[in-house]
Coordinates of C-alpha atoms and ligand atoms in Angstrom, one line a residue:
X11 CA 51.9 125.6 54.2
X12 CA 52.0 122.5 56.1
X13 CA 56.3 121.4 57.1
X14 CA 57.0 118.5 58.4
X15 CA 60.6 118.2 60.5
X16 CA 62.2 115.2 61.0
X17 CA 64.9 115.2 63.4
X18 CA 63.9 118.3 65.6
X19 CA 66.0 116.9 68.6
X20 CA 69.9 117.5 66.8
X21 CA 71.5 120.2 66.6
X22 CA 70.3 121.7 63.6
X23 CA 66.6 120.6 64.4
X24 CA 66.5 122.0 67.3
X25 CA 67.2 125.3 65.8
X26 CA 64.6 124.1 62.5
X27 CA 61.7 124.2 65.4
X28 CA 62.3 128.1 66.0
X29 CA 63.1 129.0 62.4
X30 CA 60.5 127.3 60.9
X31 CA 57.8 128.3 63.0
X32 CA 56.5 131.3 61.3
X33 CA 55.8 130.0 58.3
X34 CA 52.9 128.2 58.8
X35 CA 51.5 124.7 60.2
X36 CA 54.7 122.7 61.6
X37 CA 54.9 119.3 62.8
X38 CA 58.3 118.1 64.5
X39 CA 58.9 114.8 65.2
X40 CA 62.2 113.1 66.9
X41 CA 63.2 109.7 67.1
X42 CA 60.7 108.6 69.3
X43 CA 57.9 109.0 66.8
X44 CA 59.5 108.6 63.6
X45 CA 62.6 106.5 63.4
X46 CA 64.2 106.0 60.4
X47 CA 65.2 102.9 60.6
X48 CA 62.0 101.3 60.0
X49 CA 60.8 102.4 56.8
X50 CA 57.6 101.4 56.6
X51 CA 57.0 103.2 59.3
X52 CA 59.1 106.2 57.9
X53 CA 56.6 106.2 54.5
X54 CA 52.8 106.0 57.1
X55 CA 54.3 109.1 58.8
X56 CA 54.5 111.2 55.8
X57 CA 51.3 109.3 54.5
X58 CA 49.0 110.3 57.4
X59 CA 50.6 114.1 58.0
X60 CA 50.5 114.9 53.9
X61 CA 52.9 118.0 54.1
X62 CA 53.4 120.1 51.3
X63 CA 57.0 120.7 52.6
X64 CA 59.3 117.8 54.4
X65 CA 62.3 118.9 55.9
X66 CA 64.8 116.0 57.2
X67 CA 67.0 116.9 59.5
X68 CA 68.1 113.8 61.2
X69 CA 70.7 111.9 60.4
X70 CA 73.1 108.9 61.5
X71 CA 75.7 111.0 62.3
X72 CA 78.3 109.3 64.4
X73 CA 81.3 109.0 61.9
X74 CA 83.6 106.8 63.4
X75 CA 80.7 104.5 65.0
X76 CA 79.6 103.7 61.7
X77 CA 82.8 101.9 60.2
X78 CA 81.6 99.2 62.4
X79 CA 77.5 99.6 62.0
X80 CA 77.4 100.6 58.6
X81 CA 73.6 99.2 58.5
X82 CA 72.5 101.3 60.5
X83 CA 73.9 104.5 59.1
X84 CA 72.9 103.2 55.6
X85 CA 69.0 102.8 56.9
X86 CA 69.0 106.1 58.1
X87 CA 71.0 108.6 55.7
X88 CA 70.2 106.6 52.6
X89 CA 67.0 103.9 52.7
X90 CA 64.7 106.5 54.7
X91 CA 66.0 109.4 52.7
X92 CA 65.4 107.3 49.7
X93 CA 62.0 107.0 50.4
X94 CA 61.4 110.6 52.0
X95 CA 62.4 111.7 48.5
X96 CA 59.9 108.6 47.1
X97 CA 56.9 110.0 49.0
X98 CA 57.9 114.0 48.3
X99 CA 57.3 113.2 45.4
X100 CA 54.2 111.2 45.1
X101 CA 52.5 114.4 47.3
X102 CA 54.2 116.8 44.9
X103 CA 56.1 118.5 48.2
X104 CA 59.4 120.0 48.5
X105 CA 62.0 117.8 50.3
X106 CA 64.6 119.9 51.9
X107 CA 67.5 117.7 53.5
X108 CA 70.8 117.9 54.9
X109 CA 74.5 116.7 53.4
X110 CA 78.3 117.1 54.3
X111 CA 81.7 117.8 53.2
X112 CA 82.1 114.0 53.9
X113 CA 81.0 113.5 50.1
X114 CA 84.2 114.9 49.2
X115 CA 87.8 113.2 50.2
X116 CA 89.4 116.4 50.9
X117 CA 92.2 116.4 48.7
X118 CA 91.3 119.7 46.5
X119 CA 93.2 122.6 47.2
X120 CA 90.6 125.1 47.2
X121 CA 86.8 125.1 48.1
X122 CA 84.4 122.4 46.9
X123 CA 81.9 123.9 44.3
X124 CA 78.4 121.8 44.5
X125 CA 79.2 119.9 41.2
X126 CA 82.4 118.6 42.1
X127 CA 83.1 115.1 42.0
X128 CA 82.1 113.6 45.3
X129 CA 84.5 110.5 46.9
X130 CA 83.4 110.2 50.6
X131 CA 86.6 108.3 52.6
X132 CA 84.5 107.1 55.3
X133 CA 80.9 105.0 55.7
X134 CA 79.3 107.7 57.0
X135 CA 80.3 109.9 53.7
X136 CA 79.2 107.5 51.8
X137 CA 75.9 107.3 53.2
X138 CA 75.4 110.8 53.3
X139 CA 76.6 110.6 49.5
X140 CA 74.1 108.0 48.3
X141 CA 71.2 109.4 50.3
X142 CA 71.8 112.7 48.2
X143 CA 71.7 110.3 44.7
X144 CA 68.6 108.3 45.9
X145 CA 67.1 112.2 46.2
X146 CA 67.8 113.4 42.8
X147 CA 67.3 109.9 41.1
X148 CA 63.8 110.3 43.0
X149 CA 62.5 113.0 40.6
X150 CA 61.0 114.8 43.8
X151 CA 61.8 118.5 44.2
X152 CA 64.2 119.5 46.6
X153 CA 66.3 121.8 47.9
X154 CA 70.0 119.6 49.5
X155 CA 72.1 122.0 51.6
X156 CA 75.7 120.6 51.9
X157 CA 76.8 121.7 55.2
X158 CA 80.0 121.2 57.5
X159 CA 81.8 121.9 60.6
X160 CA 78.4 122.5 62.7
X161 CA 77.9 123.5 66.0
X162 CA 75.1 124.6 68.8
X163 CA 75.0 125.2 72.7
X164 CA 72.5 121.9 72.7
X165 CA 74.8 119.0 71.2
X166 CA 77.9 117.5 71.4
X167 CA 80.5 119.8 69.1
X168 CA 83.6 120.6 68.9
X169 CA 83.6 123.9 70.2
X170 CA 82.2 123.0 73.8
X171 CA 84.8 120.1 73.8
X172 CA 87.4 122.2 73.8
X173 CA 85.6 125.1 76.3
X174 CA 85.3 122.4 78.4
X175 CA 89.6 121.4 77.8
X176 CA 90.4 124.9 78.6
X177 CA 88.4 124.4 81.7
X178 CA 90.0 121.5 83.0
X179 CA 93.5 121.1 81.2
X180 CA 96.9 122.9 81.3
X181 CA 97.5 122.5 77.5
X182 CA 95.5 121.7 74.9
X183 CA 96.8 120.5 71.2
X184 CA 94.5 120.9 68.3
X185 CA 94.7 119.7 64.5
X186 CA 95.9 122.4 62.2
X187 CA 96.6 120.8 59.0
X188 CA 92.4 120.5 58.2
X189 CA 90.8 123.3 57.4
X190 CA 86.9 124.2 57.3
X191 CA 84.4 126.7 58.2
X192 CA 82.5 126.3 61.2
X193 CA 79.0 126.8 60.8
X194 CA 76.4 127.5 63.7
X195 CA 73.1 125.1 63.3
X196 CA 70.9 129.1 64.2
X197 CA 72.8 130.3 60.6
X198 CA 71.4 126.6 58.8
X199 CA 68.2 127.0 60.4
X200 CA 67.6 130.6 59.1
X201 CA 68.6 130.1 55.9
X202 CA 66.4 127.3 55.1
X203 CA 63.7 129.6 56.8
X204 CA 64.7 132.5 54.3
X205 CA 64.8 129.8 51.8
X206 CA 61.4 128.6 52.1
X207 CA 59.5 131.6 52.3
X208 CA 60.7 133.0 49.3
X209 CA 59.6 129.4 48.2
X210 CA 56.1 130.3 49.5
X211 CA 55.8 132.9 47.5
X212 CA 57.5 132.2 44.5
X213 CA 56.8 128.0 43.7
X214 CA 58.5 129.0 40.0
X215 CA 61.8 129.2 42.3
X216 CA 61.7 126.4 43.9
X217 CA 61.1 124.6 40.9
X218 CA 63.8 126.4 38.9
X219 CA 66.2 126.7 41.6
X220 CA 66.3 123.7 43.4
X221 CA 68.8 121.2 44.0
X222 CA 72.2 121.2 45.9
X223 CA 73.5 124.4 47.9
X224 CA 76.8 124.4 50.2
X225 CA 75.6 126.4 53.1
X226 CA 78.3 127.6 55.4
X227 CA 79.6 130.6 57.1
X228 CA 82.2 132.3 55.1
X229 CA 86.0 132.2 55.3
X230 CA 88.4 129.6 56.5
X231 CA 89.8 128.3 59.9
X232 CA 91.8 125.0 60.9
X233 CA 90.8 123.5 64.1
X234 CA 93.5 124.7 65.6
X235 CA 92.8 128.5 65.0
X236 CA 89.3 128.1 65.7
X237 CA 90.2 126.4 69.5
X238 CA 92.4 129.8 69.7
X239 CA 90.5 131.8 68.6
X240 CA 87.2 130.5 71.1
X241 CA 89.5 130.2 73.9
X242 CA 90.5 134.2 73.2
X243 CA 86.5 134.9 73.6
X244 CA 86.1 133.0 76.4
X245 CA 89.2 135.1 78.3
X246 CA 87.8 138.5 77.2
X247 CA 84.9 137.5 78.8
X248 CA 87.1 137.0 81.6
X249 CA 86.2 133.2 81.8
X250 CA 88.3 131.4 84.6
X251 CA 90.1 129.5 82.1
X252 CA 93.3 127.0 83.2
X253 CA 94.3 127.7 79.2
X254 CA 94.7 130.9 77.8
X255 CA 94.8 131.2 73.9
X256 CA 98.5 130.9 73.9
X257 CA 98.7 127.4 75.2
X258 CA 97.1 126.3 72.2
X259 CA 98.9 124.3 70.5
X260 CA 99.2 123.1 66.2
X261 CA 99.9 119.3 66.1
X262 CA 98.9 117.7 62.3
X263 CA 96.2 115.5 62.0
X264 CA 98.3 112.0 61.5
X265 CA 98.8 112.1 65.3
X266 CA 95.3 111.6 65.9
X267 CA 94.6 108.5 64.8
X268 CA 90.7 108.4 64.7
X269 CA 88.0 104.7 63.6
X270 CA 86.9 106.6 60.0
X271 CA 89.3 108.9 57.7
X272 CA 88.3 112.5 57.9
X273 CA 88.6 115.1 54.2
X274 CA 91.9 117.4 55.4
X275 CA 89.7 120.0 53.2
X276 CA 86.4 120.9 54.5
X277 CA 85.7 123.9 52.3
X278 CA 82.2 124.4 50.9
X279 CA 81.9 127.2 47.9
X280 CA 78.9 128.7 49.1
X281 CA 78.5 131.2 46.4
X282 CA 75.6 129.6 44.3
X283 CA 73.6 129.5 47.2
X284 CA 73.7 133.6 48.3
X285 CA 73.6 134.6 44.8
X286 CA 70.5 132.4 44.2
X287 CA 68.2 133.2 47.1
X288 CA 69.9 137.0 47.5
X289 CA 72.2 135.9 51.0
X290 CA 75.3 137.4 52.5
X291 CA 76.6 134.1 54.5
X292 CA 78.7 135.6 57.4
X293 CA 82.1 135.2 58.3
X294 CA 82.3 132.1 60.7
X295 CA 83.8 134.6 63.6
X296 CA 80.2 136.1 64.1
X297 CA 78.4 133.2 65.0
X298 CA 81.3 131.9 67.1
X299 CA 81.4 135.0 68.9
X300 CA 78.1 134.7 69.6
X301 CA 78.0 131.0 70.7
X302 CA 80.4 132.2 73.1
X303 CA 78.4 134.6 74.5
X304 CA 75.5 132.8 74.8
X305 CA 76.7 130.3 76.8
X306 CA 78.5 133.0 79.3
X307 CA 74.8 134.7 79.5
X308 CA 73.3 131.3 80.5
X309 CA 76.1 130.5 82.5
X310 CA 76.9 127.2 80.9
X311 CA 80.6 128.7 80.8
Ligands
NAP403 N1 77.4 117.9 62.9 C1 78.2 118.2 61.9 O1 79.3 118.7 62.1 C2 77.7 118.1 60.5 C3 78.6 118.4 59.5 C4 78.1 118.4 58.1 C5 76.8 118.0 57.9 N2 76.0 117.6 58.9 C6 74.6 117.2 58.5 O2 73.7 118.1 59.1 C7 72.5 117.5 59.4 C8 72.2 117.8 60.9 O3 73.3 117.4 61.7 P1 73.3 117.7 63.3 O4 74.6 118.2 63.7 O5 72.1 118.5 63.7 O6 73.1 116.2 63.8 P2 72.8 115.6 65.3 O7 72.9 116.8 66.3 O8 73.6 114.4 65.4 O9 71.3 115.3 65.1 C9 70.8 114.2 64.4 C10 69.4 113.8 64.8 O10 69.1 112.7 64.1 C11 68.4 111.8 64.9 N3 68.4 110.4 64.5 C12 69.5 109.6 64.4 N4 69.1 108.4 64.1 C13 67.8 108.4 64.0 C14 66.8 107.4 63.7 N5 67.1 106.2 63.4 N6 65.5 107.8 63.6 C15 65.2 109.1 63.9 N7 66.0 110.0 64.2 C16 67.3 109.7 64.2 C17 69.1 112.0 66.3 O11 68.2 111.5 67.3 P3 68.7 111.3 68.8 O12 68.8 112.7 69.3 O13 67.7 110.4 69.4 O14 70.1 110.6 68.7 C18 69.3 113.5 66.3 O15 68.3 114.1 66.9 C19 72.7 116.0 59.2 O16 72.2 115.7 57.9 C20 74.2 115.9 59.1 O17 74.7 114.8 58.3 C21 76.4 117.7 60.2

C-alpha cells in the first residue's frame, strides 16, 4: 500500500509520519514540495506518486488570520482539497482528510453528532466546511475525521501557551464558558493508523464504512479547567511554576475579544467512530497527562 501525506510538518502530520509508517510505502511531503496553493501543482504531485491511499493533513489553519486572507484559506482547505478528492478518485484511492468543530456554530447544548447541521461562524469554518462538501460531492472514497481542540509538544497549542504563562506570570485567567475536548495529534495519528489497516485488509469496509467520523478524546473540559488542570501536572512534577493551579482563574469568553468568532460548544460525538472501527477513545486527561510528562522528560518544561 502506497500513502501519500500531505502536511507531515503540523502538528498532526508530524505524528501521521510515525503512525503511518508500518503500513507500507509512505511518502510525506510538507509545504516545500507540495503547496496547496497552486493546484496544478497540487493534481502533478498525486499524478506522478499514484498512491492507493492520500492522506491530507495540511491545512490553512490560522483562524483569525483568515478573516482578512480568506483566499488563501479558501485555496488551501477547499480548492486543493477539492481536487485531492478529484484525483482520489480518478486513481480509485482512499482520501483520508481532516475537519473541525468550526463547521458547527456552537450553539447546541450537547455534543455534535456527524450529521448535524453544520454553520461555521468564522472563514476558516467555512473553508474547512466546504472543503468537506467538495469531498463527498467528489464521489471519491474517503474517510473525513472531524477533530478539535488539538495539541502536540511540536506546534503552537494551547496547552504550551499557558505552561509557558505559568512560567512567567503571577496570574493567569482562562475562558470557561467554552467547552471541548482536547485531543493530542499522537491519539489522531493512531487512529487513522488503526483505521487504515483494518482498511488494508478489509477494502469492503472502507467502502461501506466511509465517510465522516468525530475523532476526539472522550469527556469534557472548558479552557479554563483544562489550564488547571495542566498547571496541577506540571506542580506534581514539581515544575518551578510562578502559578500554582489555584491562581487560575474563570473569566467568560466575551472579555476576549478575538479577529474570528469561535463555537462556545466544541463537543464532537465520537461514538460512530469507536463503534465502527471497534475503538475505546480515551478520556482527554490521559493524553494530557502524558503531554506533560513528555515535555518534563525532554526538559522542554
Ligand atoms: N489545531 C487545532 O486545534 C485543530 C482543531 C480542529 C481541527 N483541526 C484540523 O486538523 C488538521 C491538522 O491540524 P494541525 O493542528 O496539525 O495543523 P498545523 O499544525 O497548523 O499544520 C498544518 C500544516 O499545513 C501546512 N500548510 C499550510 N498551508 C499550506 C500550503 N499552502 N501548502 C502546503 N502546506 C500547507 C502547514 O505548513 P507550514 O508548517 O509550512 O506552515 C502545516 O505543516 C487540519 O485539517 C485542521 O483544520 C485542527
Amino acid at each position: 500500500m502506497k500513502t501519500l501525506l500531505i502536511g507531515k510538518d503540523g502538528q498532526v502530520g508530524w505524528e501521521l509520519q510515525r503512525a503511518l509508517s508500518p503500513l507500507g510505502e509512505l511518502v510525506s511531503l510538507g509545504r516545500q514540495q507540495i503547496d496547496l496553493t497552486d493546484i496544478d501543482a497540487v493534481r502533478d504531485c498525486v499524478r506522478a506518486h499514484r498512491p492507493k491511499v492520500i492522506v491530507n493533513a495540511a491545512a490553512y489553519t490560522a483562524v483569525d488570520k483568515a478573516e482578512t486572507e480568506p483566499e488563501q484559506a479558501r485555496l488551501v482547505n477547499d480548492h486543493a482539497v477539492k481536487t485531492l478528492a478529484e484525483e482520489a478518485l480518478r486513481l480509485e484511492s482512499l482520501f483520508v482528510h481532516y475537519s473541525t468543530d468550526y463547521v458547527f456554530d456552537g450553539n447546541k447544548t450537547t455534543a455534535y453528532q456527524e450529521d448535524d447541521e453544520t454553520s461555521p461562524l468564522s472563514v476558516y469554518g467555512r473553508t474547512k466546511r466546504d472543503g468537506e462538501n467538495a469531498i463527498r460531492k467528489s464521489g471519491c472514497k474517503h474517510l473525513i475525521f472531524r477533530t478539535s481542540w488539538v495539541y502536540s509538544v511540536y506546534g503552537t497549542n494551547f496547552p504550551l501557551a499557558i505552561l509557558r504563562r505559568a512560567l512567567e506570570r503571577d496570574r493567569i485567567d482562562v475562558v470557561s464558558d467554552s467547552v471541548g475536548a482536547p485531543t493530542s495529534a499522537s491519539l489522531i495519528a493512531d487512529v487513522t493508523a488503526h483505521v487504515l489497516y483494518r482498511s488494508v485488509w478489509d477494502p469492503a469496509l472502507t467502502k461501506s464504512a466511509g465517510g465522516t467520523y468525530h475523532l476526539t478524546a472522550s469527556g469534557e473540559t472548558s479552557w479554563y479547567e483544562y489550564a488547571k488542570f495542566l498547571v496541577g501536572q506540571a506542580e506534581k512534577k514539581k515544575i518551578p511554576l510562578k502559578v500554582t493551579s489555584n491562581m487560575v482563574f474563570p473569566v467568560s469568553a466575551d472579555t476576549y475579544k478575538t479577529v474570528a468568532k469561535r463555537p462556545k460548544n466544541s463537543l464532537l460525538d465520537n461514538r460512530k467512530l469507536c463503534a465502527q472501527f471497534g475503538l475505546v477513545l480515551p478520556g482527554w486527561e490521559t493524553h494530557v497527562e502524558r503531554f506533560v510528562d513528555e515535555l518534563v522528560w525532554a526538559k522542554l518544561l
